[in-house]
Short mmCIF file of C-alpha atoms and ligand atoms in Angstrom, two decimals:
data_model
loop_
_atom_site.label_atom_id
_atom_site.label_comp_id
_atom_site.label_asym_id
_atom_site.label_seq_id
_atom_site.Cartn_x
_atom_site.Cartn_y
_atom_site.Cartn_z
CA MET A 1 -0.05 0.02 0.05
CA GLU A 2 1.47 3.32 -1.15
CA PHE A 3 0.36 6.76 0.22
CA SER A 4 0.87 10.04 -1.68
CA LEU A 5 -0.65 13.52 -1.57
CA ILE A 6 -2.85 14.93 -4.19
CA ASN A 7 -3.98 18.36 -5.32
CA THR A 8 -7.16 17.84 -7.17
CA GLN A 9 -10.94 18.26 -6.84
CA ILE A 10 -12.58 15.09 -5.66
CA GLN A 11 -14.65 14.93 -8.81
CA ASN A 12 -11.74 14.83 -10.92
CA PHE A 13 -9.96 11.80 -9.51
CA ASP A 14 -10.00 9.13 -11.83
CA GLY A 15 -9.10 6.21 -9.65
CA ASP A 16 -11.47 3.58 -8.45
CA CYS A 17 -12.97 5.26 -5.25
CA VAL A 18 -13.41 8.49 -3.53
CA VAL A 19 -13.63 8.88 0.29
CA VAL A 20 -15.52 11.66 1.65
CA PHE A 21 -16.53 12.78 4.98
CA SER A 22 -20.04 13.97 6.23
CA ASN A 23 -21.18 15.97 9.31
CA SER A 24 -24.76 15.10 10.66
CA GLU A 25 -25.22 18.99 10.79
CA ALA A 26 -23.78 20.56 7.84
CA ASP A 27 -24.66 20.28 4.14
CA PHE A 28 -22.01 18.35 1.72
CA ALA A 29 -20.33 20.78 -0.51
CA ASP A 30 -21.17 18.61 -3.71
CA ALA A 31 -25.07 18.81 -4.41
CA ASN A 32 -25.16 15.46 -6.01
CA ILE A 33 -23.57 13.73 -2.91
CA GLN A 34 -25.88 15.73 -0.75
CA ASN A 35 -28.94 14.50 -2.63
CA LEU A 36 -27.89 11.01 -2.17
CA ILE A 37 -27.23 11.48 1.40
CA GLU A 38 -30.77 12.62 1.87
CA LEU A 39 -32.29 10.04 -0.51
CA ASN A 40 -30.56 7.16 1.55
CA HIS A 41 -31.56 8.82 4.83
CA PHE A 42 -27.82 8.70 5.92
CA GLU A 43 -27.65 10.15 9.46
CA SER A 44 -23.62 10.69 9.43
CA LYS A 45 -23.31 8.70 12.63
CA ALA A 46 -19.63 8.40 13.65
CA GLY A 47 -18.39 5.13 12.04
CA SER A 48 -21.06 4.64 9.61
CA THR A 49 -20.83 4.29 5.91
CA LEU A 50 -22.78 5.00 2.71
CA LEU A 51 -21.56 3.34 -0.66
CA LEU A 52 -22.56 5.38 -3.77
CA ASN A 53 -22.04 4.01 -7.28
CA LEU A 54 -21.75 6.15 -10.45
CA VAL A 55 -22.40 9.50 -8.84
CA ASP A 56 -23.03 12.28 -11.45
CA GLY A 57 -20.00 14.64 -12.01
CA PHE A 58 -17.45 11.97 -10.47
CA LYS A 59 -14.83 10.36 -12.56
CA ALA A 60 -14.41 7.55 -9.94
CA LYS A 61 -16.95 4.87 -10.16
CA GLN A 62 -17.50 4.80 -6.51
CA VAL A 63 -17.65 7.23 -3.61
CA ILE A 64 -17.74 6.16 0.23
CA VAL A 65 -19.37 8.74 2.55
CA LEU A 66 -17.89 8.47 6.05
CA GLY A 67 -20.09 9.65 8.93
CA MET A 68 -18.06 11.98 11.32
CA GLY A 69 -21.00 12.59 13.71
CA ASP A 70 -21.48 16.34 14.91
CA VAL A 71 -19.85 19.15 13.21
CA ALA A 72 -16.74 19.18 15.11
CA ASN A 73 -14.42 16.67 13.43
CA THR A 74 -12.83 15.01 16.47
CA ALA A 75 -9.68 12.85 16.29
CA LYS A 76 -11.51 9.70 17.61
CA ASN A 77 -14.15 9.96 15.25
CA TYR A 78 -11.50 10.31 12.26
CA ILE A 79 -9.70 7.06 13.45
CA LYS A 80 -13.03 5.39 13.45
CA ALA A 81 -14.06 6.37 10.07
CA LEU A 82 -10.62 5.62 8.64
CA THR A 83 -10.84 2.18 10.16
CA VAL A 84 -14.09 1.37 8.65
CA THR A 85 -12.94 2.82 5.39
CA SER A 86 -10.46 0.17 5.08
CA GLY A 87 -12.90 -2.58 5.49
CA VAL A 88 -15.20 -1.13 2.78
CA LEU A 89 -12.27 -0.56 0.42
CA ASN A 90 -11.27 -4.19 0.73
CA THR A 91 -14.83 -5.43 0.12
CA ILE A 92 -15.39 -3.43 -3.05
CA LYS A 93 -11.88 -4.33 -3.94
CA SER A 94 -10.64 -0.75 -4.63
CA LYS A 95 -7.08 -0.52 -5.80
CA SER A 96 -6.59 3.36 -6.19
CA VAL A 97 -8.33 5.67 -3.70
CA MET A 98 -8.45 9.30 -2.92
CA ILE A 99 -9.35 10.67 0.47
CA GLU A 100 -10.87 14.08 1.01
CA ALA A 101 -9.01 16.59 3.14
CA LEU A 102 -10.38 17.12 6.21
CA GLU A 103 -9.76 19.42 9.33
CA ILE A 104 -9.56 17.70 12.44
CA GLU A 105 -10.13 19.68 15.90
CA GLY A 106 -7.16 20.52 17.67
CA PHE A 107 -4.63 19.05 15.09
CA ASP A 108 -2.81 20.25 12.11
CA GLU A 109 -2.91 18.92 8.40
CA LYS A 110 0.45 17.06 9.00
CA TRP A 111 -1.12 15.25 12.11
CA SER A 112 -4.02 14.03 10.03
CA HIS A 113 -1.84 12.68 7.16
CA ARG A 114 0.39 10.90 9.64
CA ILE A 115 -2.68 9.53 11.35
CA ALA A 116 -4.32 8.48 8.07
CA ALA A 117 -1.54 6.60 6.88
CA ARG A 118 -0.91 4.98 10.10
CA VAL A 119 -4.64 3.90 10.86
CA LEU A 120 -5.37 2.85 7.10
CA GLN A 121 -2.01 0.56 6.85
CA ASN A 122 -2.62 -0.73 10.40
CA ALA A 123 -6.21 -1.67 9.53
CA ASN A 124 -4.98 -3.88 6.94
CA TYR A 125 -3.00 -6.14 9.54
CA GLU A 126 -3.97 -9.71 9.49
CA ILE A 127 -3.03 -12.47 12.02
CA GLU A 128 -0.72 -14.87 10.59
CA LYS A 129 -2.23 -18.20 10.99
CA VAL A 130 0.13 -21.18 11.43
CA GLY A 131 0.05 -23.11 7.86
CA VAL A 132 -2.24 -20.45 6.29
CA GLU A 133 -0.97 -18.05 3.33
CA GLN A 134 -1.30 -14.25 3.95
CA LYS A 135 -3.85 -12.79 1.72
CA ILE A 136 -2.31 -10.21 -0.77
CA GLU A 137 -3.26 -6.54 0.11
CA VAL A 138 -6.17 -5.14 -2.32
CA ILE A 139 -5.56 -1.48 -1.77
CA GLU A 140 -2.45 -0.38 -4.05
CA ASN A 141 -2.45 3.35 -3.54
CA ILE A 142 -4.17 5.91 -1.38
CA ALA A 143 -3.88 9.50 -2.29
CA ILE A 144 -4.95 12.44 0.28
CA GLN A 145 -6.25 15.54 -0.83
CA SER A 146 -3.82 18.47 -0.01
CA SER A 147 -2.24 21.45 -1.60
CA ASN A 148 0.97 20.59 0.26
CA ASP A 149 3.49 18.38 -1.35
CA ASN A 150 5.38 17.30 1.72
CA ALA A 151 4.62 13.64 2.02
CA HIS A 152 7.18 13.27 4.97
CA GLU A 153 4.29 12.71 7.43
CA LEU A 154 2.90 10.02 5.31
CA THR A 155 6.05 8.21 5.46
CA GLN A 156 6.20 8.53 9.30
CA GLY A 157 2.58 7.31 9.67
CA HIS A 158 3.36 4.34 7.59
CA ALA A 159 6.52 3.54 9.31
CA ILE A 160 4.68 3.69 12.60
CA ALA A 161 2.10 1.29 11.21
CA SER A 162 4.80 -0.98 10.19
CA GLY A 163 6.32 -0.93 13.62
CA MET A 164 2.77 -1.83 15.03
CA SER A 165 2.40 -4.59 12.63
CA LEU A 166 5.76 -6.18 13.75
CA ALA A 167 4.57 -5.64 17.53
CA ARG A 168 1.17 -7.14 16.80
CA HIS A 169 2.60 -9.87 14.89
CA LEU A 170 5.01 -11.07 17.62
CA GLY A 171 2.29 -10.51 20.31
CA ASP A 172 -0.08 -12.78 18.42
CA LEU A 173 2.36 -15.43 17.73
CA PRO A 174 1.92 -18.47 20.34
CA SER A 175 4.53 -19.24 22.84
CA ASN A 176 5.86 -22.28 21.23
CA ILE A 177 6.85 -20.27 18.09
CA CYS A 178 7.68 -16.88 19.85
CA THR A 179 10.48 -17.95 22.26
CA PRO A 180 13.24 -15.79 23.66
CA THR A 181 15.39 -17.36 20.63
CA PHE A 182 12.74 -16.13 18.32
CA LEU A 183 12.83 -12.62 19.53
CA ALA A 184 16.68 -12.77 19.37
CA ASP A 185 16.42 -14.06 15.96
CA THR A 186 13.84 -11.07 14.88
CA ALA A 187 16.12 -8.46 16.48
CA GLN A 188 18.98 -10.01 14.33
CA SER A 189 17.22 -9.76 11.08
CA LEU A 190 15.95 -6.10 11.88
CA ALA A 191 19.63 -5.37 12.50
CA LYS A 192 20.50 -6.84 9.02
CA GLU A 193 17.68 -5.10 7.22
CA PHE A 194 18.14 -1.81 8.69
CA ASN A 195 22.01 -1.83 9.44
CA LEU A 196 21.68 -1.67 13.07
CA GLU A 197 24.17 -2.84 15.94
CA CYS A 198 22.83 -5.99 17.47
CA GLU A 199 23.96 -7.79 20.65
CA VAL A 200 22.63 -10.90 22.17
CA LEU A 201 23.91 -12.00 25.52
CA GLU A 202 23.42 -15.85 26.43
CA GLU A 203 22.84 -17.46 29.87
CA ALA A 204 26.52 -17.65 30.50
CA ASP A 205 27.02 -13.94 29.57
CA MET A 206 24.51 -12.94 31.77
CA SER A 207 25.65 -15.26 34.82
CA LYS A 208 29.20 -13.43 34.19
CA LEU A 209 27.61 -10.19 34.79
CA GLY A 210 25.74 -11.31 37.90
CA MET A 211 22.15 -11.12 36.63
CA ASP A 212 20.95 -13.79 39.04
CA SER A 213 17.51 -12.08 39.20
CA LEU A 214 16.85 -12.33 35.68
CA LEU A 215 18.32 -16.06 35.57
CA SER A 216 16.12 -16.95 38.49
CA VAL A 217 13.05 -16.44 36.40
CA SER A 218 14.12 -18.65 33.48
CA LYS A 219 15.80 -21.33 35.10
CA GLY A 220 12.64 -23.47 35.28
CA SER A 221 12.22 -23.27 31.78
CA ILE A 222 13.90 -25.52 28.78
CA GLU A 223 13.94 -22.19 26.69
CA PRO A 224 17.37 -20.28 26.96
CA PRO A 225 17.11 -16.77 28.20
CA LYS A 226 18.39 -13.82 25.99
CA LEU A 227 19.24 -10.39 26.53
CA ILE A 228 18.89 -8.50 23.24
CA SER A 229 20.37 -4.85 22.70
CA LEU A 230 19.59 -3.10 19.13
CA SER A 231 20.88 0.30 18.41
CA TYR A 232 20.13 2.94 15.68
CA VAL A 233 22.68 5.56 15.40
CA GLY A 234 21.45 8.58 13.62
CA ASN A 235 23.41 11.28 15.50
CA GLY A 236 26.89 10.56 16.00
CA ASP A 237 27.98 10.04 19.64
CA ALA A 238 25.10 11.84 21.32
CA LYS A 239 23.53 9.93 24.20
CA PRO A 240 20.78 7.54 23.30
CA ILE A 241 17.27 7.20 24.30
CA VAL A 242 17.00 3.64 25.92
CA LEU A 243 14.00 1.60 25.54
CA VAL A 244 13.60 -1.56 27.67
CA GLY A 245 10.74 -4.06 27.03
CA LYS A 246 9.68 -7.03 29.16
CA GLY A 247 9.97 -10.11 27.19
CA VAL A 248 8.31 -13.19 28.99
CA THR A 249 7.30 -15.22 26.16
CA PHE A 250 4.99 -17.24 28.53
CA ASP A 251 4.07 -16.32 31.73
CA SER A 252 2.73 -19.41 33.68
CA GLY A 253 3.34 -17.86 37.08
CA GLY A 254 5.95 -20.31 37.73
CA ILE A 255 5.67 -22.31 41.00
CA SER A 256 3.11 -19.53 42.12
CA LEU A 257 1.17 -21.00 39.15
CA LYS A 258 -1.70 -18.90 37.64
CA PRO A 259 -5.08 -20.41 37.40
CA GLY A 260 -6.12 -21.89 33.95
CA ALA A 261 -8.72 -19.60 32.92
CA GLY A 262 -7.33 -17.33 30.26
CA MET A 263 -3.92 -18.46 30.77
CA ASP A 264 -3.34 -18.74 26.95
CA GLU A 265 -3.20 -14.89 27.13
CA MET A 266 0.08 -14.91 28.80
CA LYS A 267 1.73 -15.39 25.57
CA TYR A 268 1.29 -11.76 25.45
CA ASP A 269 3.52 -11.14 28.33
CA MET A 270 6.33 -10.23 25.83
CA CYS A 271 4.39 -7.21 24.32
CA GLY A 272 6.74 -4.78 26.09
CA ALA A 273 9.58 -6.25 24.12
CA ALA A 274 7.40 -6.37 20.90
CA SER A 275 6.62 -2.74 21.34
CA VAL A 276 10.09 -1.68 21.45
CA LEU A 277 11.14 -3.85 18.65
CA GLY A 278 8.33 -2.02 16.81
CA THR A 279 9.37 1.12 17.81
CA MET A 280 12.87 0.34 16.65
CA ARG A 281 11.47 -0.82 13.23
CA ALA A 282 9.58 2.42 12.88
CA ILE A 283 12.47 4.59 13.75
CA ALA A 284 14.90 2.72 11.31
CA GLN A 285 12.50 3.45 8.61
CA ILE A 286 12.00 6.82 9.42
CA GLN A 287 16.06 7.64 9.85
CA PRO A 288 15.64 10.63 12.06
CA LYS A 289 18.89 12.48 13.48
CA ILE A 290 18.76 10.60 16.92
CA ASN A 291 20.27 7.78 18.72
CA LEU A 292 17.96 4.85 19.95
CA THR A 293 18.88 1.67 21.83
CA ILE A 294 16.51 -0.91 22.72
CA VAL A 295 17.14 -3.49 25.46
CA VAL A 296 14.91 -6.73 25.66
CA PRO A 297 15.55 -9.01 28.68
CA THR A 298 13.48 -12.07 27.35
CA VAL A 299 12.62 -15.52 29.31
CA GLU A 300 10.03 -18.06 29.71
CA ASN A 301 8.45 -18.32 33.10
CA MET A 302 7.67 -22.05 34.08
CA PRO A 303 7.28 -24.29 37.05
CA ALA A 304 9.76 -27.05 37.31
CA HIS A 305 11.83 -29.23 39.93
CA ASN A 306 14.61 -26.48 39.27
CA ALA A 307 12.25 -23.44 39.15
CA SER A 308 12.59 -20.65 41.81
CA LYS A 309 10.42 -21.23 44.78
CA PRO A 310 8.87 -18.79 47.00
CA GLY A 311 11.10 -17.49 49.44
CA ASP A 312 14.22 -18.06 47.59
CA VAL A 313 16.68 -15.32 47.75
CA VAL A 314 18.80 -13.95 44.86
CA THR A 315 21.25 -11.06 44.19
CA SER A 316 20.81 -8.73 41.18
CA MET A 317 23.38 -7.44 39.13
CA SER A 318 23.13 -4.18 41.04
CA GLY A 319 24.33 -6.06 44.29
CA GLN A 320 20.79 -5.70 45.97
CA THR A 321 19.16 -8.80 47.21
CA ILE A 322 15.68 -9.87 46.54
CA GLU A 323 13.36 -12.33 48.48
CA ILE A 324 11.14 -13.95 45.83
CA LEU A 325 7.90 -14.04 47.67
CA ASN A 326 5.76 -14.83 44.62
CA THR A 327 7.13 -16.31 41.34
CA ASP A 328 4.65 -14.77 39.32
CA ALA A 329 5.90 -11.40 39.99
CA GLU A 330 8.68 -12.17 37.48
CA GLY A 331 8.62 -9.11 35.25
CA ARG A 332 10.22 -6.79 37.86
CA LEU A 333 12.77 -9.64 38.44
CA ILE A 334 14.16 -9.61 34.84
CA LEU A 335 13.71 -5.86 34.35
CA CYS A 336 15.71 -5.01 37.35
CA ASP A 337 18.80 -6.68 35.89
CA ALA A 338 18.07 -5.05 32.49
CA LEU A 339 17.73 -1.79 34.13
CA THR A 340 21.12 -1.87 35.81
CA TYR A 341 22.76 -3.22 32.48
CA VAL A 342 21.58 -0.08 30.28
CA GLU A 343 23.69 2.09 32.50
CA LYS A 344 26.46 1.05 30.19
CA PHE A 345 24.81 3.02 27.25
CA ASN A 346 25.11 6.29 29.17
CA PRO A 347 21.43 6.80 28.34
CA LYS A 348 19.78 10.31 27.93
CA VAL A 349 16.64 8.75 29.38
CA VAL A 350 15.36 5.22 29.97
CA ILE A 351 11.76 4.16 29.44
CA ASP A 352 10.67 0.55 30.15
CA THR A 353 7.46 -0.79 28.80
CA ALA A 354 6.04 -4.12 30.38
CA THR A 355 2.79 -6.10 30.98
CA LEU A 356 3.85 -5.80 34.56
CA THR A 357 0.66 -5.99 36.71
CA GLY A 358 -3.01 -6.75 36.47
CA ALA A 359 -3.51 -4.32 39.03
CA VAL A 360 -3.18 -1.48 36.21
CA ILE A 361 -6.23 -3.07 34.62
CA VAL A 362 -8.14 -2.58 37.88
CA ALA A 363 -6.93 0.80 37.94
CA LEU A 364 -7.24 2.27 34.29
CA GLY A 365 -9.00 -0.15 32.50
CA LYS A 366 -7.82 -0.86 28.92
CA HIS A 367 -7.76 2.69 27.68
CA HIS A 368 -4.83 4.47 29.18
CA CYS A 369 -1.45 2.91 29.88
CA GLY A 370 -0.06 3.25 33.43
CA LEU A 371 2.91 5.72 33.66
CA MET A 372 5.35 6.20 36.52
CA ALA A 373 8.50 8.15 36.46
CA ASN A 374 11.37 9.52 38.77
CA ASP A 375 11.33 12.68 36.37
CA GLN A 376 8.31 14.82 35.99
CA ASP A 377 9.58 16.29 32.84
CA LEU A 378 9.83 12.90 31.17
CA ALA A 379 6.49 11.88 32.23
CA ASP A 380 5.03 15.10 30.84
CA ASP A 381 6.64 14.62 27.63
CA LEU A 382 5.36 10.99 27.49
CA ILE A 383 1.74 12.07 28.30
CA ALA A 384 2.07 14.65 25.38
CA ALA A 385 3.47 12.07 22.98
CA GLY A 386 0.41 9.91 24.18
CA LYS A 387 -2.11 12.73 23.44
CA SER A 388 -0.76 13.45 19.94
CA SER A 389 -0.43 9.75 18.90
CA LEU A 390 -3.75 8.98 20.62
CA ASP A 391 -2.05 6.16 22.43
CA THR A 392 -2.54 7.58 25.85
CA ALA A 393 -0.76 7.30 29.30
CA TRP A 394 -2.20 8.26 32.68
CA GLN A 395 0.21 8.94 35.48
CA LEU A 396 0.22 7.09 39.05
CA PRO A 397 2.12 8.32 42.01
CA LEU A 398 5.52 6.84 43.23
CA ASP A 399 5.89 8.07 46.75
CA ASP A 400 8.17 6.77 49.38
CA GLU A 401 5.40 5.39 51.49
CA TYR A 402 4.53 2.92 48.74
CA ASP A 403 8.25 1.71 48.51
CA GLU A 404 7.95 0.92 52.20
CA LEU A 405 5.71 -1.93 51.37
CA LEU A 406 8.62 -3.90 49.70
CA LYS A 407 10.43 -4.46 52.89
CA SER A 408 11.64 -7.90 53.50
CA ASN A 409 13.18 -9.66 56.67
CA PHE A 410 15.57 -11.63 54.72
CA ALA A 411 16.66 -9.52 51.65
CA ASP A 412 17.06 -5.99 50.85
CA MET A 413 13.46 -6.10 49.32
CA GLY A 414 10.59 -8.55 48.72
CA ASN A 415 9.44 -8.70 45.00
CA ILE A 416 5.94 -8.02 45.98
CA GLY A 417 4.16 -5.47 48.10
CA GLY A 418 1.01 -6.86 48.99
CA ARG A 419 -2.67 -6.36 47.74
CA GLU A 420 -2.74 -2.54 47.68
CA ALA A 421 -1.55 -0.40 44.72
CA GLY A 422 0.01 -3.18 42.92
CA SER A 423 0.98 -1.37 40.00
CA VAL A 424 2.81 1.48 42.03
CA THR A 425 4.77 -1.06 44.28
CA ALA A 426 5.85 -2.93 40.98
CA ALA A 427 7.18 0.54 39.76
CA CYS A 428 8.83 1.24 43.32
CA PHE A 429 10.60 -1.99 42.98
CA LEU A 430 12.07 -0.73 39.51
CA ALA A 431 12.78 2.50 40.75
CA ARG A 432 15.23 0.95 43.24
CA TYR A 433 17.34 0.15 40.09
CA THR A 434 16.90 3.37 38.22
CA GLN A 435 18.66 6.12 40.54
CA ASN A 436 21.42 6.92 38.10
CA TYR A 437 19.26 8.10 35.30
CA ARG A 438 15.96 9.95 34.36
CA TRP A 439 13.51 7.07 33.96
CA ALA A 440 9.82 6.35 33.40
CA HIS A 441 7.94 3.00 33.31
CA LEU A 442 4.87 2.24 31.12
CA ASP A 443 2.59 -0.64 32.56
CA ILE A 444 0.81 -1.76 29.32
CA ALA A 445 -0.81 -4.88 30.75
CA GLY A 446 -4.20 -3.34 29.91
CA THR A 447 -3.47 -1.91 26.54
CA ALA A 448 -1.19 -4.18 24.79
CA TRP A 449 -3.90 -6.69 23.70
CA VAL A 450 -7.63 -7.14 23.57
CA SER A 451 -9.57 -10.27 24.99
CA GLY A 452 -12.78 -11.76 23.89
CA ALA A 453 -14.05 -12.26 20.31
CA LYS A 454 -11.51 -9.93 18.88
CA LYS A 455 -8.66 -11.30 20.76
CA GLY A 456 -5.42 -9.67 19.29
CA ALA A 457 -2.38 -7.65 19.97
CA THR A 458 -2.86 -3.74 19.53
CA GLY A 459 0.53 -2.65 18.80
CA ARG A 460 0.38 -0.25 21.72
CA PRO A 461 2.55 1.63 22.83
CA VAL A 462 4.51 1.92 19.52
CA PRO A 463 2.76 5.04 18.55
CA LEU A 464 3.40 6.67 21.77
CA LEU A 465 7.10 5.66 21.99
CA THR A 466 7.79 6.59 18.36
CA GLN A 467 6.07 9.93 18.81
CA TYR A 468 8.21 10.50 21.96
CA VAL A 469 11.41 9.65 20.17
CA LEU A 470 10.45 12.00 17.35
CA ASP A 471 9.79 14.74 19.57
CA GLN A 472 13.20 14.80 20.87
CA ILE A 473 14.80 15.72 17.67
N1 BES B 501 2.29 -10.72 33.34
C1 BES B 501 1.68 -10.45 34.77
C2 BES B 501 0.73 -9.23 34.67
C3 BES B 501 -0.58 -9.37 34.02
C4 BES B 501 -1.60 -10.24 34.50
C5 BES B 501 -0.72 -8.87 32.67
C6 BES B 501 -2.91 -10.34 33.77
C7 BES B 501 -2.01 -8.85 32.12
C8 BES B 501 -2.95 -9.51 32.65
C9 BES B 501 2.76 -10.45 35.80
O1 BES B 501 3.87 -11.24 35.54
C10 BES B 501 2.05 -10.88 36.90
O2 BES B 501 1.71 -12.00 37.09
N2 BES B 501 1.81 -9.90 38.06
C11 BES B 501 1.07 -10.28 39.14
C12 BES B 501 1.80 -9.56 40.34
C13 BES B 501 1.47 -9.92 41.59
C14 BES B 501 1.86 -11.50 41.83
C15 BES B 501 2.26 -9.24 42.56
C16 BES B 501 -0.30 -9.84 39.18
O3 BES B 501 -0.57 -8.76 38.44
O4 BES B 501 -1.27 -10.50 39.53
MN1 MN B 502 3.67 -12.90 36.35
ZN1 ZN B 503 4.40 -11.49 33.76
#
């Protein structure tokens, strides 16, 4: 699918289909279309569509009218409309499409170009089924009406969609395919494709570095653990932005075994890893003047005769000791060693993203990511990037009072803080390893995938992270 800008009247476009937007309270500029809207009693509700064939005065054979709700064109309705458009275009097998220009409340034209390319490309994502061939894309080119000829934003939107598609693909793969080794191979092929620096540490390397906290999670699994680093260098030797992604390719809970219902969804416990790989893909495609490093600690969390047991004490790479009170609080055990390891990159900032706690779903549901940080400017920048990419984060507190809940009689800290404020105590645990740099944590347990009939990965927070990185240029 290719995107371009086109400076022509909708009536003169001679491709397959023209897409136009309609408000419930304003007349449409083209009288023929206005008549057909009335004839069909089309109410222009947000997300509704009307397909018109052979409209007088139009060179294209088909016109799709998209409902945008009330007069103000909101960003949310724009995304809704574009998503359904993709479905209709595929059904009517349109190859070349023109989309009418539209002003969105609170955003500029560049934003709407970037979002259009991202949403339309992303709507074409298809779950790769084992043993089933992927369908070929129907839509070949989409031209967006504009008097501007700078298509840079379309490239960005397309790159973000391709990062999201990688993240969704990795998330949706079953854990018998998407293992830590598979994630390492994925990183290596990204490195080849985009000329990035890649390093993969094996179990023995990590053991030498003293990463016994990370290794305590993987030791009950037959799958070897990996620590992946991947760097994009676009700005000489400037300090890099470092993104760390939790890569638990399956979280059974370990000896503190999870209940059976819905346990399949713990294949998604590597969505933090998937999102930083996706962000790297987007950035490597856009090629901005910035340095970005991603680090992925990846393991499988399984019960076994040689697995960690509740009450075991381990020493992390930082030297701090941890009493593993619950083997299901494993994300923080792998992240803490990765967060110590990243100091070697002399990071400008460190942002980790992790499906860390069920508690964040109780607190925020499935709309916002949970955000916690040791630096308010960084938190504010991430909130802003979330708003402009429509991939939002909501900040939770990180006061010392919460940190006290991690007290242990047998080590420097326990790995759980009890029933209250589970997302915050998890972040307090991580904060003990991030004192030497500006750091933020995104808990994406509620936003990385959807359950139920439409079960699947969302590709979040690739848009937020990519936007944040681009905002730093
Ligand atoms: N991967 C889970 C968090 C999770 C749970 C994400 C449900 C999405 C849906 C994490 O490793 C975990 O098990 N966390 C525990 C922590 C608890 C033992 C302190 C949790 O949230 O129950
Ligand atoms: Mn767990
Ligand atoms: Zn987990």
